PDB file of C-alpha atoms in Angstrom:
ATOM      1  CA  GLY W  18       0.039  -0.039   0.000  1.00  0.00           C
ATOM      2  CA  ILE W  19       0.951   3.641   0.005  1.00  0.00           C
ATOM      3  CA  GLY W  20       2.464   3.329   3.540  1.00  0.00           C
ATOM      4  CA  ALA W  21       5.399   1.513   1.871  1.00  0.00           C
ATOM      5  CA  PHE W  22       6.662   4.678   0.529  1.00  0.00           C
ATOM      6  CA  TRP W  23       7.299   5.724   4.268  1.00  0.00           C
ATOM      7  CA  LYS W  24       9.161   2.623   5.374  1.00  0.00           C
ATOM      8  CA  GLY W  25      11.901   3.492   7.755  1.00  0.00           C
ATOM      9  CA  THR W  26      10.543   6.930   8.476  1.00  0.00           C
ATOM     10  CA  GLY W  27      11.590   6.814  12.146  1.00  0.00           C
ATOM     11  CA  PRO W  28      15.287   6.419  11.581  1.00  0.00           C
ATOM     12  CA  LYS W  29      15.147   8.699   8.575  1.00  0.00           C
ATOM     13  CA  MET W  30      13.792  11.513  10.669  1.00  0.00           C
ATOM     14  CA  VAL W  31      16.694  11.033  13.223  1.00  0.00           C
ATOM     15  CA  GLU W  32      19.187  10.914  10.328  1.00  0.00           C
ATOM     16  CA  SER W  33      17.715  14.049   8.811  1.00  0.00           C
ATOM     17  CA  ALA W  34      17.739  16.083  12.030  1.00  0.00           C
ATOM     18  CA  SER W  35      21.249  14.943  13.121  1.00  0.00           C
ATOM     19  CA  ASN W  36      23.091  15.019   9.849  1.00  0.00           C
ATOM     20  CA  GLY W  37      21.444  18.293   8.891  1.00  0.00           C
ATOM     21  CA  ALA W  38      22.751  19.949  12.116  1.00  0.00           C
ATOM     22  CA  VAL W  39      26.284  18.441  11.626  1.00  0.00           C
ATOM     23  CA  LEU W  40      26.400  19.445   8.002  1.00  0.00           C
ATOM     24  CA  MET W  41      25.193  23.018   8.460  1.00  0.00           C
ATOM     25  CA  TYR W  42      27.557  23.720  11.365  1.00  0.00           C
ATOM     26  CA  ALA W  43      30.644  22.147   9.812  1.00  0.00           C
ATOM     27  CA  LYS W  44      29.970  23.329   6.214  1.00  0.00           C
ATOM     28  CA  GLU W  45      29.162  26.846   7.034  1.00  0.00           C
ATOM     29  CA  SER W  46      31.931  27.217   9.593  1.00  0.00           C
ATOM     30  CA  ALA W  47      34.492  25.929   7.135  1.00  0.00           C
ATOM     31  CA  ASN W  48      33.113  28.053   4.268  1.00  0.00           C
ATOM     32  CA  THR W  49      33.250  31.178   6.317  1.00  0.00           C
ATOM     33  CA  ALA W  50      36.823  30.499   7.451  1.00  0.00           C
ATOM     34  CA  LEU W  51      38.015  29.742   3.966  1.00  0.00           C
ATOM     35  CA  LEU W  52      36.393  32.825   2.455  1.00  0.00           C
ATOM     36  CA  ALA W  53      38.146  34.865   5.188  1.00  0.00           C
ATOM     37  CA  THR W  54      41.537  33.685   3.770  1.00  0.00           C
ATOM     38  CA  GLY W  55      40.653  35.116   0.473  1.00  0.00           C
ATOM     39  CA  MET W  56      39.769  31.765  -1.269  1.00  0.00           C
ATOM     40  CA  ASN W  57      37.347  32.225  -4.130  1.00  0.00           C
ATOM     41  CA  SER W  58      33.718  31.097  -3.424  1.00  0.00           C
ATOM     42  CA  THR W  59      33.674  28.118  -5.793  1.00  0.00           C
ATOM     43  CA  THR W  60      36.920  26.443  -4.280  1.00  0.00           C
ATOM     44  CA  ALA W  61      35.781  27.375  -0.730  1.00  0.00           C
ATOM     45  CA  GLY W  62      32.400  25.766  -1.468  1.00  0.00           C
ATOM     46  CA  LEU W  63      34.002  22.548  -2.825  1.00  0.00           C
ATOM     47  CA  VAL W  64      36.304  22.276   0.220  1.00  0.00           C
ATOM     48  CA  ALA W  65      33.761  23.223   2.876  1.00  0.00           C
ATOM     49  CA  GLY W  66      31.129  20.915   1.244  1.00  0.00           C
ATOM     50  CA  ALA W  67      33.523  17.914   1.322  1.00  0.00           C
ATOM     51  CA  PHE W  68      34.464  18.607   5.017  1.00  0.00           C
ATOM     52  CA  GLY W  69      30.785  18.883   6.089  1.00  0.00           C
ATOM     53  CA  GLY W  70      29.963  15.703   4.081  1.00  0.00           C
ATOM     54  CA  CYS W  71      32.717  13.722   5.798  1.00  0.00           C
ATOM     55  CA  CYS W  72      31.524  14.930   9.238  1.00  0.00           C
ATOM     56  CA  GLN W  73      28.033  13.681   8.438  1.00  0.00           C
ATOM     57  CA  THR W  74      29.221  10.124   7.968  1.00  0.00           C
ATOM     58  CA  VAL W  75      29.466   9.604  11.668  1.00  0.00           C
ATOM     59  CA  VAL W  76      25.749   9.996  12.193  1.00  0.00           C
ATOM     60  CA  ILE W  77      24.408   9.245   8.814  1.00  0.00           C
ATOM     61  CA  SER W  78      25.795   5.711   8.419  1.00  0.00           C
ATOM     62  CA  PRO W  79      23.823   4.028  11.149  1.00  0.00           C
ATOM     63  CA  MET W  80      20.581   5.743  10.169  1.00  0.00           C
ATOM     64  CA  THR W  81      20.843   4.763   6.421  1.00  0.00           C
ATOM     65  CA  PHE W  82      21.678   1.239   7.543  1.00  0.00           C
ATOM     66  CA  LEU W  83      18.537   1.033   9.553  1.00  0.00           C
ATOM     67  CA  VAL W  84      16.427   2.546   6.729  1.00  0.00           C
ATOM     68  CA  THR W  85      17.886   0.191   4.158  1.00  0.00           C
ATOM     69  CA  GLY W  86      17.137  -2.702   6.527  1.00  0.00           C
ATOM     70  CA  ALA W  87      13.619  -1.531   6.979  1.00  0.00           C
ATOM     71  CA  VAL W  88      13.038  -1.336   3.203  1.00  0.00           C
ATOM     72  CA  THR W  89      14.979  -4.315   1.825  1.00  0.00           C
ATOM     73  CA  GLY W  90      15.240  -6.666   4.863  1.00  0.00           C
ATOM     74  CA  ASP W  91      12.897  -8.816   7.002  1.00  0.00           C
ATOM     75  CA  GLN W  92       9.640  -6.775   7.194  1.00  0.00           C
ATOM     76  CA  SER W  93       8.567  -8.460  10.544  1.00  0.00           C
ATOM     77  CA  VAL W  94      11.588  -6.964  12.284  1.00  0.00           C
ATOM     78  CA  THR W  95      11.027  -3.670  13.926  1.00  0.00           C
ATOM     79  CA  THR W  96      13.711  -0.900  13.977  1.00  0.00           C
ATOM     80  CA  THR W  97      14.198  -1.427  17.718  1.00  0.00           C
ATOM     81  CA  GLN W  98      14.670  -5.209  17.251  1.00  0.00           C
ATOM     82  CA  ARG W  99      17.046  -4.574  14.368  1.00  0.00           C
ATOM     83  CA  ILE W 100      19.177  -2.268  16.539  1.00  0.00           C
ATOM     84  CA  LYS W 101      19.395  -4.810  19.344  1.00  0.00           C
ATOM     85  CA  ASN W 102      20.282  -7.646  16.826  1.00  0.00           C
ATOM     86  CA  VAL W 103      23.110  -5.689  15.193  1.00  0.00           C
ATOM     87  CA  TYR W 104      24.495  -4.474  18.399  1.00  0.00           C
ATOM     88  CA  ALA W 105      24.455  -7.877  20.013  1.00  0.00           C
ATOM     89  CA  LYS W 106      26.253  -9.397  16.976  1.00  0.00           C
ATOM     90  CA  HIS W 107      28.717  -6.765  16.037  1.00  0.00           C
ATOM     91  CA  GLY W 108      28.698  -3.887  18.555  1.00  0.00           C
ATOM     92  CA  LEU W 109      28.815  -0.290  17.217  1.00  0.00           C
ATOM     93  CA  ARG W 110      30.917  -1.333  14.252  1.00  0.00           C
ATOM     94  CA  GLY W 111      27.888  -3.205  12.948  1.00  0.00           C
ATOM     95  CA  PHE W 112      26.028   0.000  12.183  1.00  0.00           C
ATOM     96  CA  TYR W 113      28.747   1.086   9.764  1.00  0.00           C
ATOM     97  CA  PRO W 114      28.654  -1.336   6.732  1.00  0.00           C
ATOM     98  CA  GLY W 115      29.250   0.626   3.553  1.00  0.00           C
ATOM     99  CA  GLY W 116      30.914   3.411   5.533  1.00  0.00           C
ATOM    100  CA  THR W 117      33.450   3.888   2.778  1.00  0.00           C
ATOM    101  CA  ALA W 118      30.796   4.396   0.132  1.00  0.00           C
ATOM    102  CA  ILE W 119      28.880   6.721   2.489  1.00  0.00           C
ATOM    103  CA  ALA W 120      31.964   8.792   3.098  1.00  0.00           C
ATOM    104  CA  PHE W 121      32.668   9.036  -0.565  1.00  0.00           C
ATOM    105  CA  ARG W 122      28.932   9.887  -1.310  1.00  0.00           C
ATOM    106  CA  GLN W 123      28.685  12.561   1.377  1.00  0.00           C
ATOM    107  CA  ALA W 124      32.030  14.272   0.746  1.00  0.00           C
ATOM    108  CA  THR W 125      31.212  14.360  -3.096  1.00  0.00           C
ATOM    109  CA  ASN W 126      27.561  15.202  -2.440  1.00  0.00           C
ATOM    110  CA  TRP W 127      28.225  18.414  -0.499  1.00  0.00           C
ATOM    111  CA  ALA W 128      31.403  19.390  -2.319  1.00  0.00           C
ATOM    112  CA  SER W 129      29.433  19.203  -5.512  1.00  0.00           C
ATOM    113  CA  ARG W 130      26.239  20.710  -4.269  1.00  0.00           C
ATOM    114  CA  GLN W 131      28.042  23.642  -2.601  1.00  0.00           C
ATOM    115  CA  GLY W 132      30.854  24.097  -5.247  1.00  0.00           C
ATOM    116  CA  PHE W 133      28.598  23.674  -8.340  1.00  0.00           C
ATOM    117  CA  THR W 134      25.994  26.051  -6.927  1.00  0.00           C
ATOM    118  CA  GLU W 135      28.597  28.636  -6.207  1.00  0.00           C
ATOM    119  CA  ALA W 136      30.059  28.289  -9.721  1.00  0.00           C
ATOM    120  CA  VAL W 137      26.586  28.598 -11.227  1.00  0.00           C
ATOM    121  CA  ARG W 138      25.953  31.729  -9.112  1.00  0.00           C
ATOM    122  CA  VAL W 139      29.020  33.337 -10.587  1.00  0.00           C
ATOM    123  CA  ARG W 140      27.843  32.540 -14.125  1.00  0.00           C
ATOM    124  CA  PHE W 141      24.402  33.784 -13.367  1.00  0.00           C
ATOM    125  CA  LYS W 142      25.835  37.091 -12.010  1.00  0.00           C
ATOM    126  CA  LEU W 143      27.816  37.621 -15.191  1.00  0.00           C
ATOM    127  CA  PHE W 144      24.907  36.532 -17.451  1.00  0.00           C
ATOM    128  CA  PHE W 145      22.105  38.416 -15.773  1.00  0.00           C
ATOM    129  CA  HIS W 146      23.943  41.449 -14.335  1.00  0.00           C
ATOM    130  CA  GLY W 147      27.299  41.616 -16.100  1.00  0.00           C
ATOM    131  CA  SER W 148      29.417  41.567 -12.905  1.00  0.00           C
ATOM    132  CA  GLU W 149      30.593  38.940 -10.484  1.00  0.00           C
ATOM    133  CA  ASP W 150      29.942  41.452  -7.697  1.00  0.00           C
ATOM    134  CA  ALA W 151      26.290  41.744  -8.532  1.00  0.00           C
ATOM    135  CA  LYS W 152      23.550  40.498  -6.155  1.00  0.00           C
ATOM    136  CA  LEU W 153      21.296  37.847  -7.538  1.00  0.00           C
ATOM    137  CA  THR W 154      17.503  37.924  -7.105  1.00  0.00           C
ATOM    138  CA  LYS W 155      15.877  35.299  -4.940  1.00  0.00           C
ATOM    139  CA  ALA W 156      14.542  33.493  -8.097  1.00  0.00           C
ATOM    140  CA  GLN W 157      18.065  33.482  -9.603  1.00  0.00           C
ATOM    141  CA  GLU W 158      19.486  32.052  -6.323  1.00  0.00           C
ATOM    142  CA  VAL W 159      16.884  29.273  -6.402  1.00  0.00           C
ATOM    143  CA  GLY W 160      17.750  28.616 -10.114  1.00  0.00           C
ATOM    144  CA  ALA W 161      21.393  28.353  -9.230  1.00  0.00           C
ATOM    145  CA  GLY W 162      20.599  25.828  -6.535  1.00  0.00           C
ATOM    146  CA  VAL W 163      18.422  23.721  -8.801  1.00  0.00           C
ATOM    147  CA  VAL W 164      21.249  23.507 -11.368  1.00  0.00           C
ATOM    148  CA  GLY W 165      23.873  22.860  -8.713  1.00  0.00           C
ATOM    149  CA  GLY W 166      21.753  20.182  -7.122  1.00  0.00           C
ATOM    150  CA  THR W 167      21.120  18.437 -10.445  1.00  0.00           C
ATOM    151  CA  LEU W 168      24.774  18.459 -11.527  1.00  0.00           C
ATOM    152  CA  ALA W 169      25.818  17.046  -8.105  1.00  0.00           C
ATOM    153  CA  CYS W 170      24.087  13.737  -8.914  1.00  0.00           C
ATOM    154  CA  TRP W 171      27.098  12.709 -11.017  1.00  0.00           C
ATOM    155  CA  ASN W 172      28.117  10.604  -7.953  1.00  0.00           C
ATOM    156  CA  HIS W 173      25.173   8.392  -7.996  1.00  0.00           C
ATOM    157  CA  PRO W 174      27.284   5.228  -8.251  1.00  0.00           C
ATOM    158  CA  PHE W 175      28.423   5.717  -4.698  1.00  0.00           C
ATOM    159  CA  GLU W 176      24.659   5.665  -3.581  1.00  0.00           C
ATOM    160  CA  VAL W 177      24.202   2.410  -5.450  1.00  0.00           C
ATOM    161  CA  ALA W 178      27.250   0.888  -3.741  1.00  0.00           C
ATOM    162  CA  ARG W 179      25.991   2.164  -0.335  1.00  0.00           C
ATOM    163  CA  ILE W 180      22.575   0.499  -0.684  1.00  0.00           C
ATOM    164  CA  GLU W 181      24.067  -2.832  -1.929  1.00  0.00           C
ATOM    165  CA  MET W 182      26.726  -2.884   0.880  1.00  0.00           C
ATOM    166  CA  GLN W 183      24.104  -2.117   3.697  1.00  0.00           C
ATOM    167  CA  ALA W 184      21.432  -4.574   2.246  1.00  0.00           C
ATOM    168  CA  ARG W 185      23.928  -7.387   2.174  1.00  0.00           C
ATOM    169  CA  ALA W 186      24.988  -6.579   5.761  1.00  0.00           C
ATOM    170  CA  ASP W 187      21.425  -6.494   6.880  1.00  0.00           C
ATOM    171  CA  GLN W 188      20.639  -9.788   5.300  1.00  0.00           C
ATOM    172  CA  GLY W 189      23.783 -11.520   6.669  1.00  0.00           C
ATOM    173  CA  GLN W 190      25.467 -11.958   3.303  1.00  0.00           C
ATOM    174  CA  LYS W 191      29.130 -11.940   2.544  1.00  0.00           C
ATOM    175  CA  SER W 192      30.421  -8.276   2.701  1.00  0.00           C
ATOM    176  CA  LEU W 193      31.876  -6.745  -0.378  1.00  0.00           C
ATOM    177  CA  ASN W 194      34.042  -3.600  -0.593  1.00  0.00           C
ATOM    178  CA  MET W 195      32.948  -0.608  -2.748  1.00  0.00           C
ATOM    179  CA  ILE W 196      35.093  -1.644  -5.821  1.00  0.00           C
ATOM    180  CA  GLN W 197      33.769  -5.242  -5.693  1.00  0.00           C
ATOM    181  CA  VAL W 198      30.187  -3.845  -5.612  1.00  0.00           C
ATOM    182  CA  PHE W 199      30.906  -1.601  -8.668  1.00  0.00           C
ATOM    183  CA  ARG W 200      32.289  -4.660 -10.581  1.00  0.00           C
ATOM    184  CA  GLN W 201      29.296  -6.785  -9.644  1.00  0.00           C
ATOM    185  CA  VAL W 202      26.729  -4.177 -10.642  1.00  0.00           C
ATOM    186  CA  VAL W 203      28.526  -3.539 -13.999  1.00  0.00           C
ATOM    187  CA  ALA W 204      28.778  -7.299 -14.628  1.00  0.00           C
ATOM    188  CA  GLU W 205      25.022  -7.861 -14.019  1.00  0.00           C
ATOM    189  CA  TYR W 206      23.459  -4.684 -15.312  1.00  0.00           C
ATOM    190  CA  GLY W 207      26.091  -2.865 -17.350  1.00  0.00           C
ATOM    191  CA  VAL W 208      27.255   0.664 -16.587  1.00  0.00           C
ATOM    192  CA  ALA W 209      23.655   1.897 -16.602  1.00  0.00           C
ATOM    193  CA  GLY W 210      23.174  -0.162 -13.457  1.00  0.00           C
ATOM    194  CA  LEU W 211      25.383   2.303 -11.502  1.00  0.00           C
ATOM    195  CA  PHE W 212      22.760   5.010 -12.321  1.00  0.00           C
ATOM    196  CA  LYS W 213      19.521   3.172 -11.383  1.00  0.00           C
ATOM    197  CA  GLY W 214      17.246   5.458  -9.357  1.00  0.00           C
ATOM    198  CA  VAL W 215      19.067   8.557 -10.434  1.00  0.00           C
ATOM    199  CA  VAL W 216      15.882  10.460 -11.408  1.00  0.00           C
ATOM    200  CA  PRO W 217      14.346  10.458  -7.803  1.00  0.00           C
ATOM    201  CA  ARG W 218      17.772  11.305  -6.513  1.00  0.00           C
ATOM    202  CA  VAL W 219      18.002  14.346  -8.661  1.00  0.00           C
ATOM    203  CA  CYS W 220      14.757  15.544  -7.118  1.00  0.00           C
ATOM    204  CA  LEU W 221      16.111  14.805  -3.621  1.00  0.00           C
ATOM    205  CA  GLY W 222      19.399  16.496  -4.493  1.00  0.00           C
ATOM    206  CA  VAL W 223      17.661  19.626  -5.766  1.00  0.00           C
ATOM    207  CA  TRP W 224      15.598  19.906  -2.612  1.00  0.00           C
ATOM    208  CA  GLN W 225      18.518  19.282  -0.289  1.00  0.00           C
ATOM    209  CA  THR W 226      20.700  21.897  -2.191  1.00  0.00           C
ATOM    210  CA  LEU W 227      17.821  24.440  -2.102  1.00  0.00           C
ATOM    211  CA  PHE W 228      17.424  23.880   1.616  1.00  0.00           C
ATOM    212  CA  MET W 229      21.074  23.520   2.868  1.00  0.00           C
ATOM    213  CA  VAL W 230      22.994  25.559   0.386  1.00  0.00           C
ATOM    214  CA  THR W 231      20.697  28.182  -1.144  1.00  0.00           C
ATOM    215  CA  GLY W 232      18.539  28.405   1.872  1.00  0.00           C
ATOM    216  CA  ALA W 233      21.367  28.677   4.220  1.00  0.00           C
ATOM    217  CA  LYS W 234      22.856  31.482   2.217  1.00  0.00           C
ATOM    218  CA  LEU W 235      19.585  33.459   1.996  1.00  0.00           C
ATOM    219  CA  VAL W 236      18.883  33.083   5.761  1.00  0.00           C
ATOM    220  CA  LYS W 237      22.418  34.039   6.608  1.00  0.00           C
ATOM    221  CA  GLU W 238      22.108  37.233   4.473  1.00  0.00           C
ATOM    222  CA  GLN W 239      18.821  38.194   6.045  1.00  0.00           C
ATOM    223  CA  LEU W 240      20.188  37.642   9.563  1.00  0.00           C
ATOM    224  CA  THR W 241      23.266  39.766   8.679  1.00  0.00           C
ATOM    225  CA  GLU W 242      21.144  42.638   7.240  1.00  0.00           C
ATOM    226  CA  ALA W 243      18.993  42.538  10.416  1.00  0.00           C
ATOM    227  CA  GLY W 244      22.131  42.862  12.496  1.00  0.00           C
ATOM    228  CA  VAL W 245      21.789  39.466  14.166  1.00  0.00           C
ATOM    229  CA  LEU W 246      24.991  38.190  12.599  1.00  0.00           C
ATOM    230  CA  LYS W 247      28.108  40.172  11.972  1.00  0.00           C
TER     231      LYS W 247
END
């Protein structure tokens, strides 16, 4: 039924709240520090995004593992039971299968979303206003976020590897490293298999970019103009 679209909502909510907080603090702090050194906005965005994405891995890996288990694993097992079972068998380490793929995914996710969006903003400033120092309208900021979020989905193979590695761990199958998963997927489905599900992920990427890159910038600007931030 329609409820199947919300399988794993509990751990997903915890994931979203925790990794969002970690990302925003780490990414924005790093971006502000890098810009203060005179680094250009695109490079600062790439570096800060990668840093924030890596920091996210600590909290996001256990939650995505539980969500993947809820969707692809034994439907009779509750999230609480799954947590107890994994901890009893493997301890905390058991919540981090596919950690390498997640680290690569998150680092490239936010390096790309932040960096590409900043690069597109510069192009928009030149195209619409003829100067890199111009101020974009809200609609133009949103447009830059949409383009940046879409382009950032080039790294979808890392997401495919993450799902496969975590699904195998949840089902007690032999673990494979990220390269082995890539080879297996290509052997079974061809290169196109590495991009299965990319369309809904583009939608997710655009939303997350608008919220955590474009939205963060617009909110920060408003708070600065109001004198709340210096």
